[in-house]
Structure formats: C-alpha cells, structure tokens
C-alpha cells in the first residue's frame, strides 16, 4: 500500500441532466456516508450539470470535476468553457486530454496549455493519456505514453504535484469491457510515473488507471504499487457500482 491517498473519479461523459446529477449525488452521499473515507472521490458531470452537482455535493467528501477546459479566459470559442467558469460553478477541477477529446482533435499543445490554464485558475487536474491497440501491438506504448506525459506536463511546476493526477487509460480498454490486466496496468502506470518524475516528484504523484473498471476488477487494479486509484466511465453512472469501486480502493 503506497502512502499516496487514492483518488477514484467517475467520468459521466455525455450523461445526466442537472436533475439526474443531483439524484445521483444524493444516492452516492447516502451510500458513502458522512464518515472519513480513506480515498478522495470525484465525479465529472457534463458542463451543464456542473453547478447542480457541486451544490448537491457541497459539504460532502465528493469533489466535482469538469470533463474539459479551454485554455483561453474568454472570447470567440463557441461551445468551450474556461477555468474561471468551471471554478464559478463550485467545481474543484477538470479532466484534460481524455482520449475521446483527443480523437475529436485536441492536440498535445492544447492539452499542455489547458493544464496550465486550469492550474492557474485554481483547479485540480486529472491529465489523461493512453495508447491505441495498434500502438500497443506495435510495441510503441512506452514511447507514446512518454510523449503524452512530457507534453502534458510541459508547463507544470514541480510544486504543483498535489493538484495533479495522471490517468493511464489505454484506448482499447475504454468502454470495451476489456479491462487491462493488473500487470499491464501496473507496468504502464509505473512508466507514466517515471516519465513524470522528470518534471515533478514522482513519488508524490497520483497515477490512476482507467478503462472498463468495475466493482469486480477495481480492487486488484488499485492494489498495484503504482496505481493510486481509478478513472471510471460506464460503471460510475450507477451510484451503487461506483460506491462499490470507492470502497474497493
Ligand atoms: C473513461 O472514459 O474515462 C473510462 C474509463 O470509461 P469506461 O470505464 O467506461 O471504460
């Protein structure tokens, strides 16, 4: 067991209205209780439900993260939201560089600028990275992850490690039901940590695994020495399943 405090975050993607988000958080609060938890817990609603989620989570252990942020403070960026807008909803942080965003065109340079903008705006960050199946099969995983991690951390200062986590999410495991084995996930997370250690204190950095995590697979994954929690997609939509994953951390 590492000394890093685990983080379990639920990425709701394009699911849940404000009303549904409130109901989910209320159920989650009931399931998790008011006592101290040995883990940090976060949910990532769509932008339209950030404020409702933050209100519903107020006074609880549950932190609220956006799913994406734009690097600019304001201006002609239709459909985007700034770090200040996210903070004003009462949210605590944001995901950056999720593979679904990268597949829609988000570049390494944008990811780096967005990480900087989020930290400058007082938000915490979960920076996502991960390889495709083709890259894994071609033996390019380590090089690819190193490139994404170095690029994402390009403008991060060493003393910002406490507000940053990196989620290793192999694209072939996201939403496929094909969870990485604990050995594969451990090896990749250890690699991510060692690359990040070129910029900040690797021993203090939280590295999460994401990709088809369920209550059945979470415990073994999160007990690996370099895995400090999980970024959960599909299973986080169901409060019972998400609470079970939190309890397994
Ligand atoms: C994700 O999209 O971050 C994710 C891990 O999704 P899932 O758990 O559904 O694979």
PDB file of C-alpha atoms in Angstrom, residues 80-211:
ATOM      1  CA  UNK A  80     -15.968  25.848 -24.857  1.00  0.00           C
ATOM      2  CA  UNK A  81     -15.708  26.807 -21.175  1.00  0.00           C
ATOM      3  CA  UNK A  82     -12.873  28.476 -19.262  1.00  0.00           C
ATOM      4  CA  UNK A  83     -11.221  27.533 -15.986  1.00  0.00           C
ATOM      5  CA  UNK A  84     -12.852  30.538 -14.291  1.00  0.00           C
ATOM      6  CA  UNK A  85     -16.290  29.416 -15.494  1.00  0.00           C
ATOM      7  CA  UNK A  86     -15.689  25.947 -14.080  1.00  0.00           C
ATOM      8  CA  UNK A  87     -14.467  27.337 -10.760  1.00  0.00           C
ATOM      9  CA  UNK A  88     -17.516  29.631 -10.576  1.00  0.00           C
ATOM     10  CA  UNK A  89     -19.841  26.598 -10.618  1.00  0.00           C
ATOM     11  CA  UNK A  90     -18.254  25.420  -7.367  1.00  0.00           C
ATOM     12  CA  UNK A  91     -16.325  22.629  -9.100  1.00  0.00           C
ATOM     13  CA  UNK A  92     -12.841  21.723  -7.913  1.00  0.00           C
ATOM     14  CA  UNK A  93     -11.050  20.512 -11.005  1.00  0.00           C
ATOM     15  CA  UNK A  94     -11.177  19.153 -14.520  1.00  0.00           C
ATOM     16  CA  UNK A  95     -10.184  16.219 -16.687  1.00  0.00           C
ATOM     17  CA  UNK A  96      -7.843  17.177 -19.522  1.00  0.00           C
ATOM     18  CA  UNK A  97      -6.786  15.205 -22.583  1.00  0.00           C
ATOM     19  CA  UNK A  98      -9.327  12.387 -22.389  1.00  0.00           C
ATOM     20  CA  UNK A  99      -8.853  10.129 -25.424  1.00  0.00           C
ATOM     21  CA  UNK A 100     -12.375  10.928 -26.626  1.00  0.00           C
ATOM     22  CA  UNK A 101     -11.371  14.613 -26.710  1.00  0.00           C
ATOM     23  CA  UNK A 102      -8.046  13.825 -28.382  1.00  0.00           C
ATOM     24  CA  UNK A 103      -9.874  11.738 -31.002  1.00  0.00           C
ATOM     25  CA  UNK A 104     -12.017  14.822 -31.707  1.00  0.00           C
ATOM     26  CA  UNK A 105      -8.876  16.869 -32.398  1.00  0.00           C
ATOM     27  CA  UNK A 106      -7.416  18.018 -29.061  1.00  0.00           C
ATOM     28  CA  UNK A 107      -3.643  18.223 -29.556  1.00  0.00           C
ATOM     29  CA  UNK A 108      -0.719  17.777 -27.158  1.00  0.00           C
ATOM     30  CA  UNK A 109      -0.071  21.531 -27.324  1.00  0.00           C
ATOM     31  CA  UNK A 110      -3.674  22.288 -26.395  1.00  0.00           C
ATOM     32  CA  UNK A 111      -3.508  19.757 -23.582  1.00  0.00           C
ATOM     33  CA  UNK A 112      -0.395  21.474 -22.195  1.00  0.00           C
ATOM     34  CA  UNK A 113      -1.994  24.932 -22.442  1.00  0.00           C
ATOM     35  CA  UNK A 114      -5.186  23.641 -20.839  1.00  0.00           C
ATOM     36  CA  UNK A 115      -3.336  22.050 -17.941  1.00  0.00           C
ATOM     37  CA  UNK A 116      -1.603  25.389 -17.333  1.00  0.00           C
ATOM     38  CA  UNK A 117      -4.878  27.364 -17.612  1.00  0.00           C
ATOM     39  CA  UNK A 118      -6.664  25.015 -15.222  1.00  0.00           C
ATOM     40  CA  UNK A 119      -3.914  25.202 -12.590  1.00  0.00           C
ATOM     41  CA  UNK A 120      -3.729  28.993 -12.966  1.00  0.00           C
ATOM     42  CA  UNK A 121      -7.496  29.102 -12.467  1.00  0.00           C
ATOM     43  CA  UNK A 122      -7.212  27.275  -9.153  1.00  0.00           C
ATOM     44  CA  UNK A 123      -8.472  23.937 -10.437  1.00  0.00           C
ATOM     45  CA  UNK A 124      -7.052  20.484  -9.837  1.00  0.00           C
ATOM     46  CA  UNK A 125      -6.315  18.405 -12.924  1.00  0.00           C
ATOM     47  CA  UNK A 126      -6.583  14.792 -13.984  1.00  0.00           C
ATOM     48  CA  UNK A 127      -4.421  14.559 -17.102  1.00  0.00           C
ATOM     49  CA  UNK A 128      -5.317  11.567 -19.286  1.00  0.00           C
ATOM     50  CA  UNK A 129      -3.001   9.545 -21.503  1.00  0.00           C
ATOM     51  CA  UNK A 130      -3.183   6.186 -23.208  1.00  0.00           C
ATOM     52  CA  UNK A 131      -2.217   4.180 -26.266  1.00  0.00           C
ATOM     53  CA  UNK A 132      -4.315   2.598 -29.002  1.00  0.00           C
ATOM     54  CA  UNK A 133      -4.385  -1.155 -29.616  1.00  0.00           C
ATOM     55  CA  UNK A 134      -2.310  -0.660 -32.777  1.00  0.00           C
ATOM     56  CA  UNK A 135       0.360   1.198 -30.811  1.00  0.00           C
ATOM     57  CA  UNK A 136       0.443  -1.499 -28.133  1.00  0.00           C
ATOM     58  CA  UNK A 137       0.723  -4.275 -30.695  1.00  0.00           C
ATOM     59  CA  UNK A 138       3.486  -2.377 -32.500  1.00  0.00           C
ATOM     60  CA  UNK A 139       5.473  -2.107 -29.234  1.00  0.00           C
ATOM     61  CA  UNK A 140       5.096   1.687 -29.169  1.00  0.00           C
ATOM     62  CA  UNK A 141       3.251   2.037 -25.865  1.00  0.00           C
ATOM     63  CA  UNK A 142       6.125   3.343 -23.721  1.00  0.00           C
ATOM     64  CA  UNK A 143       7.265   5.883 -26.258  1.00  0.00           C
ATOM     65  CA  UNK A 144       3.716   7.111 -26.875  1.00  0.00           C
ATOM     66  CA  UNK A 145       2.901   7.482 -23.179  1.00  0.00           C
ATOM     67  CA  UNK A 146       6.193   9.274 -22.557  1.00  0.00           C
ATOM     68  CA  UNK A 147       5.382  11.756 -25.306  1.00  0.00           C
ATOM     69  CA  UNK A 148       1.887  12.459 -23.968  1.00  0.00           C
ATOM     70  CA  UNK A 149       3.065  12.798 -20.370  1.00  0.00           C
ATOM     71  CA  UNK A 150       6.016  15.066 -21.193  1.00  0.00           C
ATOM     72  CA  UNK A 151       3.832  17.230 -23.417  1.00  0.00           C
ATOM     73  CA  UNK A 152       1.020  17.478 -20.851  1.00  0.00           C
ATOM     74  CA  UNK A 153       3.427  18.452 -18.086  1.00  0.00           C
ATOM     75  CA  UNK A 154       5.414  20.894 -20.226  1.00  0.00           C
ATOM     76  CA  UNK A 155       4.295  23.972 -18.268  1.00  0.00           C
ATOM     77  CA  UNK A 156       3.736  22.397 -14.849  1.00  0.00           C
ATOM     78  CA  UNK A 157       5.954  23.356 -11.898  1.00  0.00           C
ATOM     79  CA  UNK A 158       7.313  20.712  -9.544  1.00  0.00           C
ATOM     80  CA  UNK A 159       5.428  22.139  -6.545  1.00  0.00           C
ATOM     81  CA  UNK A 160       2.066  21.686  -8.310  1.00  0.00           C
ATOM     82  CA  UNK A 161       2.122  17.898  -7.959  1.00  0.00           C
ATOM     83  CA  UNK A 162      -0.528  17.975  -5.227  1.00  0.00           C
ATOM     84  CA  UNK A 163      -3.111  19.398  -7.634  1.00  0.00           C
ATOM     85  CA  UNK A 164      -2.364  16.997 -10.426  1.00  0.00           C
ATOM     86  CA  UNK A 165      -3.061  13.335 -11.134  1.00  0.00           C
ATOM     87  CA  UNK A 166      -2.374  11.397 -14.303  1.00  0.00           C
ATOM     88  CA  UNK A 167      -4.842   8.784 -15.528  1.00  0.00           C
ATOM     89  CA  UNK A 168      -3.438   5.999 -17.675  1.00  0.00           C
ATOM     90  CA  UNK A 169      -6.326   4.950 -19.886  1.00  0.00           C
ATOM     91  CA  UNK A 170      -5.499   2.534 -22.705  1.00  0.00           C
ATOM     92  CA  UNK A 171      -7.892   3.402 -25.528  1.00  0.00           C
ATOM     93  CA  UNK A 172      -8.540  -0.287 -26.212  1.00  0.00           C
ATOM     94  CA  UNK A 173      -9.888  -0.685 -22.672  1.00  0.00           C
ATOM     95  CA  UNK A 174     -12.239   2.312 -22.622  1.00  0.00           C
ATOM     96  CA  UNK A 175     -15.879   1.346 -22.899  1.00  0.00           C
ATOM     97  CA  UNK A 176     -14.962  -2.055 -24.336  1.00  0.00           C
ATOM     98  CA  UNK A 177     -15.297  -4.275 -21.276  1.00  0.00           C
ATOM     99  CA  UNK A 178     -11.687  -5.289 -21.956  1.00  0.00           C
ATOM    100  CA  UNK A 179     -10.001  -4.175 -18.725  1.00  0.00           C
ATOM    101  CA  UNK A 180      -6.199  -4.156 -18.767  1.00  0.00           C
ATOM    102  CA  UNK A 181      -4.738  -6.908 -16.631  1.00  0.00           C
ATOM    103  CA  UNK A 182      -3.327  -5.671 -13.321  1.00  0.00           C
ATOM    104  CA  UNK A 183       0.164  -6.490 -14.673  1.00  0.00           C
ATOM    105  CA  UNK A 184      -0.270  -4.413 -17.844  1.00  0.00           C
ATOM    106  CA  UNK A 185      -1.864  -1.539 -15.935  1.00  0.00           C
ATOM    107  CA  UNK A 186       0.881  -1.617 -13.276  1.00  0.00           C
ATOM    108  CA  UNK A 187       3.659  -1.636 -15.853  1.00  0.00           C
ATOM    109  CA  UNK A 188       2.183   1.314 -17.742  1.00  0.00           C
ATOM    110  CA  UNK A 189       1.407   3.329 -14.588  1.00  0.00           C
ATOM    111  CA  UNK A 190       4.959   2.771 -13.299  1.00  0.00           C
ATOM    112  CA  UNK A 191       6.246   4.022 -16.648  1.00  0.00           C
ATOM    113  CA  UNK A 192       3.992   7.098 -16.512  1.00  0.00           C
ATOM    114  CA  UNK A 193       5.289   7.840 -13.008  1.00  0.00           C
ATOM    115  CA  UNK A 194       8.920   7.503 -14.041  1.00  0.00           C
ATOM    116  CA  UNK A 195       8.432   9.828 -17.033  1.00  0.00           C
ATOM    117  CA  UNK A 196       6.546  12.376 -14.898  1.00  0.00           C
ATOM    118  CA  UNK A 197       9.398  12.245 -12.377  1.00  0.00           C
ATOM    119  CA  UNK A 198      11.421  14.211 -14.920  1.00  0.00           C
ATOM    120  CA  UNK A 199       9.181  17.193 -14.092  1.00  0.00           C
ATOM    121  CA  UNK A 200       7.891  16.663 -10.563  1.00  0.00           C
ATOM    122  CA  UNK A 201       8.152  14.394  -7.539  1.00  0.00           C
ATOM    123  CA  UNK A 202       7.129  11.043  -8.977  1.00  0.00           C
ATOM    124  CA  UNK A 203       6.712   9.529  -5.519  1.00  0.00           C
ATOM    125  CA  UNK A 204       4.062  12.149  -4.670  1.00  0.00           C
ATOM    126  CA  UNK A 205       2.176  11.918  -7.979  1.00  0.00           C
ATOM    127  CA  UNK A 206      -1.115  10.050  -8.095  1.00  0.00           C
ATOM    128  CA  UNK A 207      -1.376   7.793 -11.131  1.00  0.00           C
ATOM    129  CA  UNK A 208      -4.812   6.332 -11.839  1.00  0.00           C
ATOM    130  CA  UNK A 209      -5.886   3.501 -14.088  1.00  0.00           C
ATOM    131  CA  UNK A 210      -8.954   3.860 -16.314  1.00  0.00           C
ATOM    132  CA  UNK A 211     -10.603   1.515 -18.793  1.00  0.00           C
TER     133      UNK A 211
END
